[in-house]
CSV table of C-alpha atoms in Angstrom, one decimal:
chain,number,residue,atom,x,y,z
A,1,MET,CA,163.7,-117.6,33.7
A,2,ALA,CA,163.2,-120.0,30.8
A,3,PRO,CA,165.6,-123.0,30.7
A,4,VAL,CA,168.5,-122.8,28.4
A,5,LEU,CA,167.7,-126.5,27.3
A,6,LYS,CA,164.3,-128.0,27.4
A,7,VAL,CA,163.4,-131.5,26.1
A,8,GLU,CA,159.8,-132.5,25.6
A,9,ASN,CA,158.6,-136.2,25.2
A,10,LEU,CA,161.8,-137.2,23.4
A,11,THR,CA,161.8,-140.6,21.7
A,12,HIS,CA,164.5,-142.0,19.5
A,13,LEU,CA,164.4,-145.2,17.6
A,14,TYR,CA,167.3,-146.9,16.0
A,15,SER,CA,166.8,-148.7,12.6
A,16,GLU,CA,163.3,-147.3,12.6
A,17,GLY,CA,160.9,-149.2,10.3
A,18,THR,CA,163.1,-152.2,10.0
A,19,PRO,CA,163.0,-155.6,11.7
A,20,PHE,CA,165.9,-154.4,13.8
A,21,GLU,CA,164.0,-151.4,15.2
A,22,ARG,CA,165.1,-150.6,18.9
A,23,VAL,CA,163.9,-148.0,21.4
A,24,ALA,CA,167.0,-146.0,22.5
A,25,ILE,CA,165.1,-143.4,24.5
A,26,LYS,CA,161.4,-143.1,25.2
A,27,ASP,CA,159.3,-140.1,26.2
A,28,VAL,CA,162.0,-138.2,28.0
A,29,CYS,CA,161.4,-134.8,29.5
A,30,PHE,CA,164.3,-132.7,30.9
A,31,GLU,CA,165.3,-129.1,31.6
A,32,ALA,CA,168.5,-127.4,32.3
A,33,ASP,CA,168.8,-123.9,33.6
A,34,LYS,CA,171.5,-121.4,32.9
A,35,GLY,CA,174.5,-121.9,35.1
A,36,GLU,CA,173.5,-125.3,36.4
A,37,ILE,CA,175.9,-128.3,36.6
A,38,ILE,CA,173.9,-131.5,36.0
A,39,GLY,CA,174.9,-135.1,36.2
A,40,ILE,CA,173.5,-137.9,34.1
A,41,ILE,CA,174.0,-141.3,35.4
A,42,GLY,CA,172.7,-144.8,34.4
A,43,HIS,CA,174.0,-148.3,33.6
A,44,THR,CA,175.4,-149.2,30.1
A,45,GLY,CA,172.7,-149.2,27.6
A,46,SER,CA,170.3,-147.1,29.6
A,47,GLY,CA,170.0,-144.4,26.9
A,48,LYS,CA,172.1,-141.5,28.4
A,49,SER,CA,174.6,-141.3,25.6
A,50,THR,CA,171.9,-141.3,22.9
A,51,PHE,CA,170.0,-138.6,25.0
A,52,ILE,CA,173.0,-136.1,25.1
A,53,GLN,CA,173.6,-136.5,21.3
A,54,HIS,CA,170.1,-134.9,20.8
A,55,LEU,CA,171.0,-131.8,22.9
A,56,ASN,CA,173.1,-130.3,20.1
A,57,GLY,CA,171.4,-131.9,17.1
A,58,LEU,CA,173.8,-134.7,16.4
A,59,LEU,CA,170.8,-136.9,16.4
A,60,LYS,CA,167.3,-136.0,15.3
A,61,PRO,CA,164.3,-137.1,17.5
A,62,SER,CA,162.0,-139.8,16.2
A,63,SER,CA,159.4,-137.8,18.1
A,64,GLY,CA,159.4,-135.0,20.6
A,65,LYS,CA,161.2,-131.6,20.8
A,66,VAL,CA,164.5,-130.1,21.9
A,67,TYR,CA,164.5,-126.4,22.6
A,68,PHE,CA,167.5,-124.2,23.0
A,69,ASN,CA,166.7,-120.8,24.6
A,70,GLY,CA,163.1,-121.4,23.8
A,71,GLU,CA,163.6,-122.3,20.1
A,72,ASP,CA,163.1,-125.6,18.5
A,73,ILE,CA,166.7,-126.6,17.4
A,74,TRP,CA,165.2,-128.4,14.3
A,75,ALA,CA,163.3,-125.3,13.2
A,76,SER,CA,165.7,-124.9,10.3
A,77,LYS,CA,169.1,-126.1,9.0
A,78,GLU,CA,170.6,-122.8,10.0
A,79,THR,CA,169.2,-123.1,13.6
A,80,VAL,CA,170.6,-126.6,14.2
A,81,HIS,CA,174.0,-125.7,12.7
A,82,GLY,CA,174.2,-122.7,15.0
A,83,VAL,CA,173.2,-124.8,18.0
A,84,ARG,CA,176.2,-127.1,17.5
A,85,PHE,CA,178.6,-124.2,18.4
A,86,LYS,CA,176.4,-123.0,21.3
A,87,VAL,CA,176.0,-126.5,22.8
A,88,GLY,CA,179.4,-128.1,22.9
A,89,LEU,CA,179.6,-131.9,23.2
A,90,VAL,CA,182.9,-133.7,24.3
A,91,PHE,CA,182.6,-137.4,23.4
A,92,GLN,CA,183.9,-140.2,25.5
A,93,TYR,CA,187.6,-140.8,24.8
A,94,PRO,CA,187.8,-137.5,22.9
A,95,GLU,CA,191.6,-137.8,22.5
A,96,TYR,CA,191.1,-140.2,19.7
A,97,GLN,CA,189.6,-137.3,17.6
A,98,LEU,CA,192.8,-135.2,17.8
A,99,PHE,CA,194.4,-134.8,14.4
A,100,GLU,CA,196.2,-131.5,13.9
A,101,GLU,CA,200.0,-131.0,13.8
A,102,THR,CA,200.0,-129.2,17.2
A,103,VAL,CA,198.0,-128.8,20.2
A,104,TYR,CA,197.4,-125.1,19.4
A,105,LYS,CA,195.9,-126.0,16.0
A,106,ASP,CA,193.7,-128.7,17.5
A,107,ILE,CA,192.3,-126.3,20.0
A,108,ALA,CA,191.9,-123.6,17.3
A,109,PHE,CA,189.9,-125.9,15.0
A,110,GLY,CA,186.4,-125.0,16.4
A,111,PRO,CA,187.0,-121.2,16.5
A,112,LYS,CA,188.3,-121.3,13.0
A,113,ASN,CA,185.1,-123.0,11.8
A,114,MET,CA,183.2,-120.1,13.4
A,115,LYS,CA,185.0,-117.7,11.0
A,116,LEU,CA,186.5,-115.7,13.8
A,117,SER,CA,189.5,-113.3,13.4
A,118,GLU,CA,193.0,-114.6,14.1
A,119,ALA,CA,193.2,-112.4,17.2
A,120,GLU,CA,190.0,-113.8,18.5
A,121,ILE,CA,191.0,-117.4,17.7
A,122,ASP,CA,194.3,-116.9,19.6
A,123,ALA,CA,192.5,-115.4,22.7
A,124,ARG,CA,190.1,-118.2,22.7
A,125,VAL,CA,192.8,-120.9,22.4
A,126,ARG,CA,194.7,-119.4,25.3
A,127,GLU,CA,191.6,-119.0,27.4
A,128,ALA,CA,190.6,-122.6,26.9
A,129,ALA,CA,194.2,-123.8,27.6
A,130,ASP,CA,194.1,-122.0,31.0
A,131,PHE,CA,190.8,-123.6,31.9
A,132,THR,CA,192.1,-127.1,31.1
A,133,GLY,CA,195.7,-126.8,32.4
A,134,VAL,CA,197.3,-127.0,29.0
A,135,THR,CA,200.7,-125.2,29.2
A,136,GLU,CA,202.4,-122.8,26.7
A,137,GLU,CA,204.9,-125.6,26.1
A,138,MET,CA,202.3,-128.2,25.3
A,139,LEU,CA,200.6,-125.8,22.8
A,140,GLN,CA,203.5,-126.2,20.5
A,141,LYS,CA,203.8,-130.0,20.7
A,142,SER,CA,202.1,-132.6,18.6
A,143,PRO,CA,199.0,-133.9,20.5
A,144,PHE,CA,200.4,-137.4,19.9
A,145,ASP,CA,203.4,-136.7,22.1
A,146,LEU,CA,201.2,-136.1,25.1
A,147,SER,CA,200.0,-138.5,27.8
A,148,GLY,CA,196.5,-139.8,27.9
A,149,GLY,CA,195.4,-137.3,30.5
A,150,GLN,CA,197.0,-134.4,28.6
A,151,LYS,CA,195.2,-135.4,25.4
A,152,ARG,CA,192.0,-135.5,27.3
A,153,ARG,CA,192.6,-132.0,28.4
A,154,VAL,CA,193.4,-130.7,24.8
A,155,ALA,CA,190.2,-132.4,23.5
A,156,ILE,CA,188.0,-130.7,26.1
A,157,ALA,CA,189.9,-127.3,25.5
A,158,GLY,CA,189.0,-127.6,21.8
A,159,VAL,CA,185.3,-127.6,22.7
A,160,ILE,CA,185.6,-124.9,25.4
A,161,ALA,CA,187.4,-122.7,22.8
A,162,MET,CA,184.0,-122.2,21.1
A,163,ARG,CA,182.7,-120.7,24.4
A,164,PRO,CA,179.5,-122.8,24.3
A,165,GLU,CA,176.6,-121.7,26.5
A,166,VAL,CA,176.1,-125.4,27.4
A,167,LEU,CA,179.1,-127.8,27.8
A,168,ILE,CA,178.2,-131.5,27.7
A,169,LEU,CA,180.8,-134.2,28.5
A,170,ASP,CA,180.3,-137.9,28.1
A,171,GLU,CA,182.3,-139.9,30.8
A,172,PRO,CA,185.1,-137.2,30.9
A,173,THR,CA,187.2,-139.3,33.3
A,174,ALA,CA,186.8,-142.6,31.6
A,175,GLY,CA,190.1,-144.7,31.6
A,176,LEU,CA,192.0,-142.2,33.7
A,177,ASP,CA,193.7,-143.0,37.1
A,178,PRO,CA,192.3,-141.4,40.3
A,179,GLN,CA,194.7,-138.4,40.1
A,180,GLY,CA,194.0,-137.8,36.4
A,181,SER,CA,190.2,-138.0,37.0
A,182,GLU,CA,190.4,-135.6,39.9
A,183,GLU,CA,192.4,-133.1,37.8
A,184,ILE,CA,189.8,-133.2,34.9
A,185,LEU,CA,187.0,-132.7,37.4
A,186,ASP,CA,188.9,-129.8,38.9
A,187,ASN,CA,189.2,-128.3,35.3
A,188,ILE,CA,185.5,-128.7,34.9
A,189,ARG,CA,184.6,-127.0,38.2
A,190,TYR,CA,187.1,-124.2,37.4
A,191,TYR,CA,185.6,-123.6,34.0
A,192,HIS,CA,182.0,-123.7,35.4
A,193,LYS,CA,182.8,-121.2,38.2
A,194,LYS,CA,184.6,-118.7,35.9
A,195,MET,CA,182.3,-118.8,32.9
A,196,GLY,CA,178.9,-119.6,34.5
A,197,SER,CA,177.9,-121.8,31.6
A,198,THR,CA,175.6,-124.7,32.0
A,199,VAL,CA,177.5,-128.0,32.3
A,200,ILE,CA,176.1,-131.4,31.8
A,201,PHE,CA,178.1,-134.6,32.2
A,202,VAL,CA,177.6,-138.3,32.0
A,203,THR,CA,179.4,-140.6,34.5
A,204,HIS,CA,179.3,-144.0,36.0
A,205,SER,CA,180.8,-142.8,39.2
A,206,MET,CA,178.5,-141.8,42.0
A,207,GLU,CA,181.4,-140.3,44.0
A,208,GLU,CA,182.4,-138.1,41.2
A,209,ILE,CA,178.8,-136.9,40.6
A,210,ALA,CA,178.2,-136.3,44.3
A,211,ASN,CA,181.0,-133.9,44.6
A,212,THR,CA,180.4,-131.9,41.5
A,213,VAL,CA,176.8,-131.5,40.4
A,214,ASP,CA,173.8,-129.5,41.6
A,215,ARG,CA,171.3,-131.9,40.2
A,216,LEU,CA,171.0,-135.5,38.9
A,217,ALA,CA,169.0,-137.3,36.2
A,218,VAL,CA,169.0,-141.1,36.5
A,219,PHE,CA,168.4,-143.1,33.3
A,220,SER,CA,167.1,-146.7,33.2
A,221,ASP,CA,165.5,-148.7,30.4
A,222,SER,CA,165.5,-145.7,28.0
A,223,GLN,CA,163.9,-143.3,30.4
A,224,ILE,CA,164.7,-140.9,33.1
A,225,VAL,CA,163.4,-142.6,36.3
A,226,MET,CA,164.4,-140.0,38.9
A,227,GLN,CA,165.7,-136.4,39.1
A,228,GLY,CA,166.7,-134.3,42.0
A,229,THR,CA,169.7,-133.0,44.1
A,230,PRO,CA,172.3,-135.6,45.0
A,231,ARG,CA,170.8,-135.7,48.5
A,232,GLU,CA,167.4,-136.4,47.2
A,233,VAL,CA,168.5,-139.1,44.7
A,234,PHE,CA,170.8,-140.9,47.1
A,235,ALA,CA,168.2,-141.2,49.8
A,236,ARG,CA,166.5,-143.6,47.3
A,237,ASP,CA,169.2,-146.1,47.7
A,238,LYS,CA,166.9,-149.2,47.4
A,239,GLU,CA,165.5,-147.9,44.0
A,240,LEU,CA,169.0,-147.3,42.8
A,241,GLU,CA,170.1,-150.8,43.7
A,242,ALA,CA,167.1,-152.2,41.8
A,243,ILE,CA,168.4,-150.6,38.6
A,244,ASN,CA,172.0,-151.7,39.2
A,245,LEU,CA,173.3,-148.5,40.5
A,246,SER,CA,174.7,-147.8,44.0
A,247,VAL,CA,175.0,-144.7,46.2
A,248,PRO,CA,178.4,-143.5,47.2
A,249,GLU,CA,180.2,-145.6,49.8
A,250,VAL,CA,180.1,-142.9,52.5
A,251,THR,CA,176.2,-142.6,52.0
A,252,ARG,CA,175.9,-146.5,52.3
A,253,VAL,CA,177.8,-146.4,55.6
A,254,MET,CA,175.6,-143.6,56.9
A,255,LEU,CA,172.4,-145.5,55.9
A,256,ARG,CA,173.8,-148.5,57.6
A,257,LEU,CA,174.4,-146.6,60.8
A,258,LYS,CA,170.9,-145.3,60.7
A,259,GLU,CA,169.6,-148.9,60.2
A,260,LEU,CA,171.5,-149.9,63.4
A,261,GLY,CA,169.7,-147.3,65.4
A,262,LEU,CA,171.7,-144.1,65.3
A,263,SER,CA,169.4,-141.0,65.1
A,264,LEU,CA,171.1,-139.1,62.2
A,265,ASP,CA,170.6,-137.6,58.7
A,266,ALA,CA,171.8,-140.5,56.6
A,267,SER,CA,171.7,-138.5,53.3
A,268,SER,CA,175.4,-137.4,53.4
A,269,PHE,CA,177.1,-138.0,50.1
A,270,THR,CA,180.6,-136.6,50.8
A,271,VAL,CA,183.1,-137.5,53.5
A,272,GLU,CA,183.0,-133.8,54.8
A,273,GLN,CA,179.1,-134.0,55.2
A,274,ALA,CA,179.4,-137.4,57.0
A,275,LYS,CA,182.1,-136.1,59.3
A,276,ALA,CA,180.0,-133.0,60.3
A,277,THR,CA,177.0,-135.2,60.9
A,278,LEU,CA,178.9,-137.6,63.2
A,279,VAL,CA,180.7,-134.9,65.0
A,280,GLY,CA,177.3,-133.1,65.7
A,281,LEU,CA,175.9,-136.4,66.9
A,282,GLY,CA,178.8,-136.8,69.2
A,283,LYS,CA,178.3,-133.4,70.7
A,284,GLU,CA,174.8,-134.1,71.3
A,285,ARG,CA,175.7,-137.1,73.3
A,286,GLY,CA,178.6,-135.5,75.1
A,287,LEU,CA,181.2,-137.6,73.4
A,288,CYS,CA,183.2,-134.7,71.9
């Protein structure tokens, strides 16, 4: 099966041809299959936010290609315009982009631009609200009367309402407390499970990404430096530390136990995995 998104040798230069020219991303190759949930991680300035803005045509490559369902998204103006409805992008702090009188109207904004019928718009608004935990009562309120976490849900719902084949989120939990962060992640997991859409999200949190994604792409110095499952990537802890990233705390503990001489699989990246590994080791040694 062909990937839903494919990036070939993508390079982007800011202020190209001026004394201020700067390489934002360089020679990046990437694929996303239908139904995958992929995490993108990297330190500030590594190129990840610039990269995702190419995936729905907000930025045009200086060189290289971006394909959606096998078609170059820059093949024509009509193609790139259509892709922006099919590849939905939720920016960091999207609540600052809310502007309508009611939450309902804000969520309906994208579907209206798609020239859908009123009945279809209403169905999509309510579907997106359900995915993101936006209640009927909230739909009638001004978005400016909501809490920060509620506004974030409304902003995400506005993109989901367009039913994109690919949903991209840039730091969806930024600035939220732990409970708010987990609620947003639960919303994303629920949406992914029900719709089967491809989901790509950028985060700084190794713990968040470990519990959510099928695959990781790690950015450093404008390039993807490693890709793989969370288990594969977190096993390369020394390489991650060299680019100012760290594995989840539970993985660090397991790696340290292995260094101290315990014969175990140290690639656990959730508490549940670590518990199962340690219980299994205990049983082998007759300790439990």
